[in-house]
Short mmCIF file of C-alpha atoms in Angstrom, two decimals:
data_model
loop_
_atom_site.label_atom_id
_atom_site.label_comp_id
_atom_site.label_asym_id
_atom_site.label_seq_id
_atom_site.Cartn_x
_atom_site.Cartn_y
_atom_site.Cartn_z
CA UNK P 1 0.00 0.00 0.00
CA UNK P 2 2.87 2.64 0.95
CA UNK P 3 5.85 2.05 -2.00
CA UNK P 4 8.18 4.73 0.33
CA UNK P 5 7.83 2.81 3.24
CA UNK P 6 8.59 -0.84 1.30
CA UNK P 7 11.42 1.09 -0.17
CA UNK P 8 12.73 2.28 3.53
CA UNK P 9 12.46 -1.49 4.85
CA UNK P 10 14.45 -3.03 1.97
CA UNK P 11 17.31 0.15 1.61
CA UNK P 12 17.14 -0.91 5.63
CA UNK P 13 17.72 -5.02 4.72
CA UNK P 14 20.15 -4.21 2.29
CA UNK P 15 22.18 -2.07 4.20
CA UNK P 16 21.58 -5.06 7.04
CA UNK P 17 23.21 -7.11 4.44
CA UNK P 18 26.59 -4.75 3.64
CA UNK P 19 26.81 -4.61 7.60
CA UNK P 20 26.60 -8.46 8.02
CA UNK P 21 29.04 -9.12 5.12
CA UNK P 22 31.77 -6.21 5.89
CA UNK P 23 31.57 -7.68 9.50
CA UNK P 24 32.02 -11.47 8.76
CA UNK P 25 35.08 -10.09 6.28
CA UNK P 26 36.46 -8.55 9.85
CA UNK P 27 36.33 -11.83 11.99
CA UNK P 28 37.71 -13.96 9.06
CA UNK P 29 41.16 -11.56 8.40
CA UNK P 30 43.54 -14.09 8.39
CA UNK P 31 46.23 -12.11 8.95
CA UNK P 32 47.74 -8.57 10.85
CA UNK P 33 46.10 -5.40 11.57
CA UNK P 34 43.93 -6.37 14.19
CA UNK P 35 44.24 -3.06 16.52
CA UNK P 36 41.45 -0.37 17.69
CA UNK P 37 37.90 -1.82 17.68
CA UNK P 38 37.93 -4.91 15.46
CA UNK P 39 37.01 -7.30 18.08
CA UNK P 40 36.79 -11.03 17.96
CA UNK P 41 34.17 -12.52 20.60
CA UNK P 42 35.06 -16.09 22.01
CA UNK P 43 33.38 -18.34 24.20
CA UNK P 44 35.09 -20.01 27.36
CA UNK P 45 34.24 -21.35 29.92
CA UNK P 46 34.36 -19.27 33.57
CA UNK P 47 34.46 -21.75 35.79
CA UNK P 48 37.35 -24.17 35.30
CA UNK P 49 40.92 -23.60 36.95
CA UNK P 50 43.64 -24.35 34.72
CA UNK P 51 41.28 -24.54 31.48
CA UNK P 52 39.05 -21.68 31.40
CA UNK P 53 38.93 -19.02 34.64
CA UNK P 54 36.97 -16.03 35.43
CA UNK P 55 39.02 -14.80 38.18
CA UNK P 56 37.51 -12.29 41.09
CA UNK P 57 39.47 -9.28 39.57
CA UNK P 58 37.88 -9.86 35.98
CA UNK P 59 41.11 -11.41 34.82
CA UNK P 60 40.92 -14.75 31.91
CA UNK P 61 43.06 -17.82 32.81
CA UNK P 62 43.91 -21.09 31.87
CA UNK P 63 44.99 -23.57 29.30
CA UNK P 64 41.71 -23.03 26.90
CA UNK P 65 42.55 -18.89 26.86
CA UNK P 66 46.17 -19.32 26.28
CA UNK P 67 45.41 -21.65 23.03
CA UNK P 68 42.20 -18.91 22.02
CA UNK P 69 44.22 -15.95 22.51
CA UNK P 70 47.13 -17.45 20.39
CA UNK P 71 44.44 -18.18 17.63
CA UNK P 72 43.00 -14.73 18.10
CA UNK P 73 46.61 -13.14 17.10
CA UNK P 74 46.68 -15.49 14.28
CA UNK P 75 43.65 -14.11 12.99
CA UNK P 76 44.92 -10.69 13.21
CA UNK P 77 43.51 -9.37 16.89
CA UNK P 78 45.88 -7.73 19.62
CA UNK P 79 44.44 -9.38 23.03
CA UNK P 80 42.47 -6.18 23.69
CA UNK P 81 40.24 -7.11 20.75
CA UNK P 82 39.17 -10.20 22.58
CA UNK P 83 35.72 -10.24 23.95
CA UNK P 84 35.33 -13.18 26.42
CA UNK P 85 31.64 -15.10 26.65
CA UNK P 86 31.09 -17.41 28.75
CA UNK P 87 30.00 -20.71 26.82
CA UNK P 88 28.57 -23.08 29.29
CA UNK P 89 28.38 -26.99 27.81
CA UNK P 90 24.90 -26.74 27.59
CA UNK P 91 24.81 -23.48 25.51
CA UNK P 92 27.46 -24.24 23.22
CA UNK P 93 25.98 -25.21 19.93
CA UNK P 94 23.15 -22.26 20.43
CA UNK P 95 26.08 -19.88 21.15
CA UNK P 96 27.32 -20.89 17.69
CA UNK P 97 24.20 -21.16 15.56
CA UNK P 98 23.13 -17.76 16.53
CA UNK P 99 26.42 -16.07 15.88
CA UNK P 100 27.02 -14.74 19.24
CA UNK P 101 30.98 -16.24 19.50
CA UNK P 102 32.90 -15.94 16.71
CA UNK P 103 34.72 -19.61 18.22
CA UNK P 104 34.37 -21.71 21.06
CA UNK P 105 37.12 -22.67 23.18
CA UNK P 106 35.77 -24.86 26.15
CA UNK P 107 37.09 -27.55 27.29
CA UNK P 108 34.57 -29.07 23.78
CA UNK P 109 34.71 -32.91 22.96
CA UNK P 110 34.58 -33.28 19.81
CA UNK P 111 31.49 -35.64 18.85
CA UNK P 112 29.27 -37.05 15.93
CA UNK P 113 26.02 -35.63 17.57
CA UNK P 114 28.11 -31.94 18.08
CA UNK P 115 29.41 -32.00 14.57
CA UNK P 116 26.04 -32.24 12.59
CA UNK P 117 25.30 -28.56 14.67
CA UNK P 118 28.55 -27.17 14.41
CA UNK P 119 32.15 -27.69 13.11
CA UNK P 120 35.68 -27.80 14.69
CA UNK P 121 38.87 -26.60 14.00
CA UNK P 122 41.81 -29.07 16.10
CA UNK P 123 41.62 -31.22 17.95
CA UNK P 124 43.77 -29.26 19.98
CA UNK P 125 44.48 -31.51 23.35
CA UNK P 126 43.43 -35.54 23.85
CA UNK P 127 42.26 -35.22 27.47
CA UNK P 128 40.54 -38.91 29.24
CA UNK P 129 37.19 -39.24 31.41
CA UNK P 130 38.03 -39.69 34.62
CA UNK P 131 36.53 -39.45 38.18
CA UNK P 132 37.57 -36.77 41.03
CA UNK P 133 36.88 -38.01 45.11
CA UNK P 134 37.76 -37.39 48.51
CA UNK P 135 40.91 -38.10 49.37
CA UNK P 136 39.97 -40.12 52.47
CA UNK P 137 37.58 -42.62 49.86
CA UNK P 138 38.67 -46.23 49.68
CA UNK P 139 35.71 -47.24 48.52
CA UNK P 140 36.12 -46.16 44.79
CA UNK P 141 39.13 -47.52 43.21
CA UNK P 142 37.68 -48.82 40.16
CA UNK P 143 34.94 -47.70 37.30
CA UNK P 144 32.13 -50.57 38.50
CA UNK P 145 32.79 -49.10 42.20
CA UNK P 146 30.70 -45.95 40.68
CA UNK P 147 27.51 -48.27 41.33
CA UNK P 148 25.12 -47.17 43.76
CA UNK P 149 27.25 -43.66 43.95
CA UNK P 150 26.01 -40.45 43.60
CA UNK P 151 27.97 -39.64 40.74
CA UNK P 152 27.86 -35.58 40.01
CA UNK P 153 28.42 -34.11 36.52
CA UNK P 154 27.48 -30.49 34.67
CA UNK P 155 24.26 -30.20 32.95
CA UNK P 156 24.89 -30.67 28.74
CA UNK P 157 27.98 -33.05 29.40
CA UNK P 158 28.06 -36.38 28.06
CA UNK P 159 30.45 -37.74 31.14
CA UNK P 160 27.91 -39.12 33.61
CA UNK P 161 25.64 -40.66 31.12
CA UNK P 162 28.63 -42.36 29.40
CA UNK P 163 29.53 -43.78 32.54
CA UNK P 164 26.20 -45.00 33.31
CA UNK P 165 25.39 -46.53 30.23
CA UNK P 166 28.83 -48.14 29.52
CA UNK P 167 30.22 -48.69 33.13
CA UNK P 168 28.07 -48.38 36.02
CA UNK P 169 24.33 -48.86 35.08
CA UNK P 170 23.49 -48.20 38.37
CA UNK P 171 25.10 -45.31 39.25
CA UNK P 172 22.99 -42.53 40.59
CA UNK P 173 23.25 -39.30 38.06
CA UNK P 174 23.09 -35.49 39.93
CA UNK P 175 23.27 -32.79 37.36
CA UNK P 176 24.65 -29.52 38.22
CA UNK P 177 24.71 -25.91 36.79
CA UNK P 178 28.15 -25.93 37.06
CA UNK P 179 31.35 -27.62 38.47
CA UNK P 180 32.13 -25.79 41.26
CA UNK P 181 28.73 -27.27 42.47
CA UNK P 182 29.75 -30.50 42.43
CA UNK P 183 32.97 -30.07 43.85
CA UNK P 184 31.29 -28.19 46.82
CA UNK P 185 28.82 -31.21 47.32
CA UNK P 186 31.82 -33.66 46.96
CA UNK P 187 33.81 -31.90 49.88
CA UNK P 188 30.19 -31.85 52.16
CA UNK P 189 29.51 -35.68 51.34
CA UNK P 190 26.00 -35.09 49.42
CA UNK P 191 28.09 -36.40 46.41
CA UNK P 192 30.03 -39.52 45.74
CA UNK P 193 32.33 -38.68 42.71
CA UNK P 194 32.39 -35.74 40.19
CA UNK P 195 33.12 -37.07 36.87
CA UNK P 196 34.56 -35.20 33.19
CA UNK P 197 37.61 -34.91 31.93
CA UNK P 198 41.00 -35.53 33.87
CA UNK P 199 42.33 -32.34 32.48
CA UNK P 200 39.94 -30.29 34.39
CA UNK P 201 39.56 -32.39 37.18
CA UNK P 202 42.96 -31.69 37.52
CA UNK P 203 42.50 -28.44 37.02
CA UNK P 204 40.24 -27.81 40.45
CA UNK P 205 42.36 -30.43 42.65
CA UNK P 206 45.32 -28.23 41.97
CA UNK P 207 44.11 -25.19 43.65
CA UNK P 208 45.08 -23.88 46.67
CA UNK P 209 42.03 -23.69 48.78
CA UNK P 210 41.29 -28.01 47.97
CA UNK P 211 44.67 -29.23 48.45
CA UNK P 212 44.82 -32.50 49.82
CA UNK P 213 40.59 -32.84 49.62
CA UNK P 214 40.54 -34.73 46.59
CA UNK P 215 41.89 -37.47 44.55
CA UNK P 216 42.14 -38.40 40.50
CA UNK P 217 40.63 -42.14 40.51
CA UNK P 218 42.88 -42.54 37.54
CA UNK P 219 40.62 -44.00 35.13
CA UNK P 220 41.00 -43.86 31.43
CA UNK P 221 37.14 -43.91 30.72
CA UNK P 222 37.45 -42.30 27.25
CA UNK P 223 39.33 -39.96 25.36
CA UNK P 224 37.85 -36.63 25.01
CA UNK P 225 39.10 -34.63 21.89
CA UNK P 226 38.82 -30.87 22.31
CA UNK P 227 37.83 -29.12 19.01
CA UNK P 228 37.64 -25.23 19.06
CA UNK P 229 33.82 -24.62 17.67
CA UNK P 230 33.00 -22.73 14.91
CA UNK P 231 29.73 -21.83 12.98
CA UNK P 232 28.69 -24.76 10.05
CA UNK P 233 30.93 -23.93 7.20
CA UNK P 234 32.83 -21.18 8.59
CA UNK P 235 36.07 -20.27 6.72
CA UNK P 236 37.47 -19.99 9.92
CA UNK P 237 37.98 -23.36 10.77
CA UNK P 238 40.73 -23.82 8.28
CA UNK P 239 42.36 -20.70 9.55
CA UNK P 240 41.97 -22.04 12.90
CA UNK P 241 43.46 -25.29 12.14
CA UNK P 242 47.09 -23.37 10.99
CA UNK P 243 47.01 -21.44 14.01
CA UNK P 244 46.49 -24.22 16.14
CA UNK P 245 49.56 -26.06 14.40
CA UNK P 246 51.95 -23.33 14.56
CA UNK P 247 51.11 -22.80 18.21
CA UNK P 248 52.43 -26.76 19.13
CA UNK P 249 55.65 -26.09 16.46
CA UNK P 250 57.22 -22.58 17.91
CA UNK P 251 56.77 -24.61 21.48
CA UNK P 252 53.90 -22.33 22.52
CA UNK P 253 51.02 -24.95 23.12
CA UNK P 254 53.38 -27.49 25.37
CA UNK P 255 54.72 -24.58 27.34
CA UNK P 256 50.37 -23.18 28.26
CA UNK P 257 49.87 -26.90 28.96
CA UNK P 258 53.26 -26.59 31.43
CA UNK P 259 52.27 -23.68 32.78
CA UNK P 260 48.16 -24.10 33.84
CA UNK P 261 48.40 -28.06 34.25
CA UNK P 262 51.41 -28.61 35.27
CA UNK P 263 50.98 -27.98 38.88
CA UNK P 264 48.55 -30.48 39.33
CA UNK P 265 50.90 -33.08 38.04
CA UNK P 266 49.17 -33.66 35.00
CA UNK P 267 50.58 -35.82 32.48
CA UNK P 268 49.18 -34.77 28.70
CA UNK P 269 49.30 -36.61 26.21
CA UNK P 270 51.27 -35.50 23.32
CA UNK P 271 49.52 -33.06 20.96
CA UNK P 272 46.74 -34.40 18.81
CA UNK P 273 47.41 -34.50 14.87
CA UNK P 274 44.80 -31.68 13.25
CA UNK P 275 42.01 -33.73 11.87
CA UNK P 276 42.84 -36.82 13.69
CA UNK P 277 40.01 -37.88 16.15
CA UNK P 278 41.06 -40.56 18.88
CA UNK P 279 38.55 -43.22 19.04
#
């Protein structure tokens, strides 16, 4: 009925377009001048010593940030161009889809049901399940002791279901918002054994405040291949992929794994071959 105003809304969609397109140019530059505003948003996760860290003072730590800011740089953005998100497991793939992250860096298995959602770039670490527990419990020292336990694991991980369906049918699953939930109902007794990967369980057992509280059970349940998400089809996952490569050849991916999961006596596994899933 009102030509003008169609003409308004689609000089508005078009210019939509330009907008979408000069910005998607921005967070694929493969290479330098990365200063002032062009900022890069990644998705971590907050609440995982060693891997992933919010700290009080609004600080980013850990293993995960080290190997995202490297990429980052790659891509052409100073570390002031970084704009952290926190990407909880349950919100990754949504996180993606909708474009709010440019690329996920979380502590991310790498998985047939994940990949028809999203694509990743790596893997970029080969971490194993495993199972964290008081230090004073005898009474778990092998996967079928998980029966009949309150077994505690984050809400959107696969960890507790794989161990119920594959190890210990009878295990009793407690879901969580987050980790530090189920560490705090491990040390008060309302929860058996926290379970995901030995790379962050490592991770929380290393810090200060839980020394000597907890144990590694020191089970190789699986292996757990971290990707770094990215959008389906995004040209960034190739760029990714170099990054990721240089960063283990100049020495700088062994000496973040040194340096956030080291303390904890962690043992990695060498790094992963790009494109190579461990089965």
């Amino acid at each position: 009925m009102n030509p003008h105003r169609n003409r308004r809304i689609t000089v508005a969609a078009a210019a939509a377009v330009v907008l979408a397109f000069t910005g998607a140019a921005c967070s694929d530059d493969g290479g330098g001048g990365g200063g002032g505003d062009d900022k890069i948003t990644v998705g971590i996760k907050f609440d995982q010593p060693g891997l992933g860290l919010k700290t009080p003072d609004g600080k980013y730590t850990g293993f995960d940030v080290d190997v995202a800011t490297y990429v980052a740089k790659e891509l052409g953005h100073d570390p002031s161009d970084i704009v952290w998100k926190e990407a909880k497991s349950a919100d990754r793939e949504t996180l993606l889809q909708r474009g709010d992250v440019d690329f996920i860096a979380a502590t991310y298995s790498i998985n047939e049901k994940r990949q028809e959602k999203v694509d990743f770039a790596g893997p970029y670490l080969l971490a194993h399940q495993d199972v964290l527990i008081r230090a004073d419990d005898n009474t778990i020292t092998k996967p079928t002791d998980l029966n009949n336990k309150k077994l505690c694991s984050v809400t959107g991980s696969t960890s507790a279901q794989n161990v119920k369906t594959k190890i210990a049918p009878n295990a009793q699953l407690q879901e969580y918002g987050g980790y530090s939930e189920c560490l705090t109902g491990l040390e008060n007794g309302v929860i058996d054994a926290l379970t995901t990967d030995d790379s962050i369980l490592a991770g929380f057992a290393a810090q200060p405040e839980f020394k000597g509280k907890f144990k590694l059970g020191g089970f190789k349940l699986s292996n757990e291949n971290y990707g770094i998400g990215v959008q389906k089809g995004s040209e960034l996952k190739d760029q990714i992929n170099k990054a990721l490569e240089k960063m283990v050849a100049d020495g700088s991916w062994q000496a973040a794994v040194d340096k956030n999961l080291g303390p904890a006596g962690y043992q990695n596994e060498p790094a992963p071959k790009i494109g190579v899933i461990v089965q």
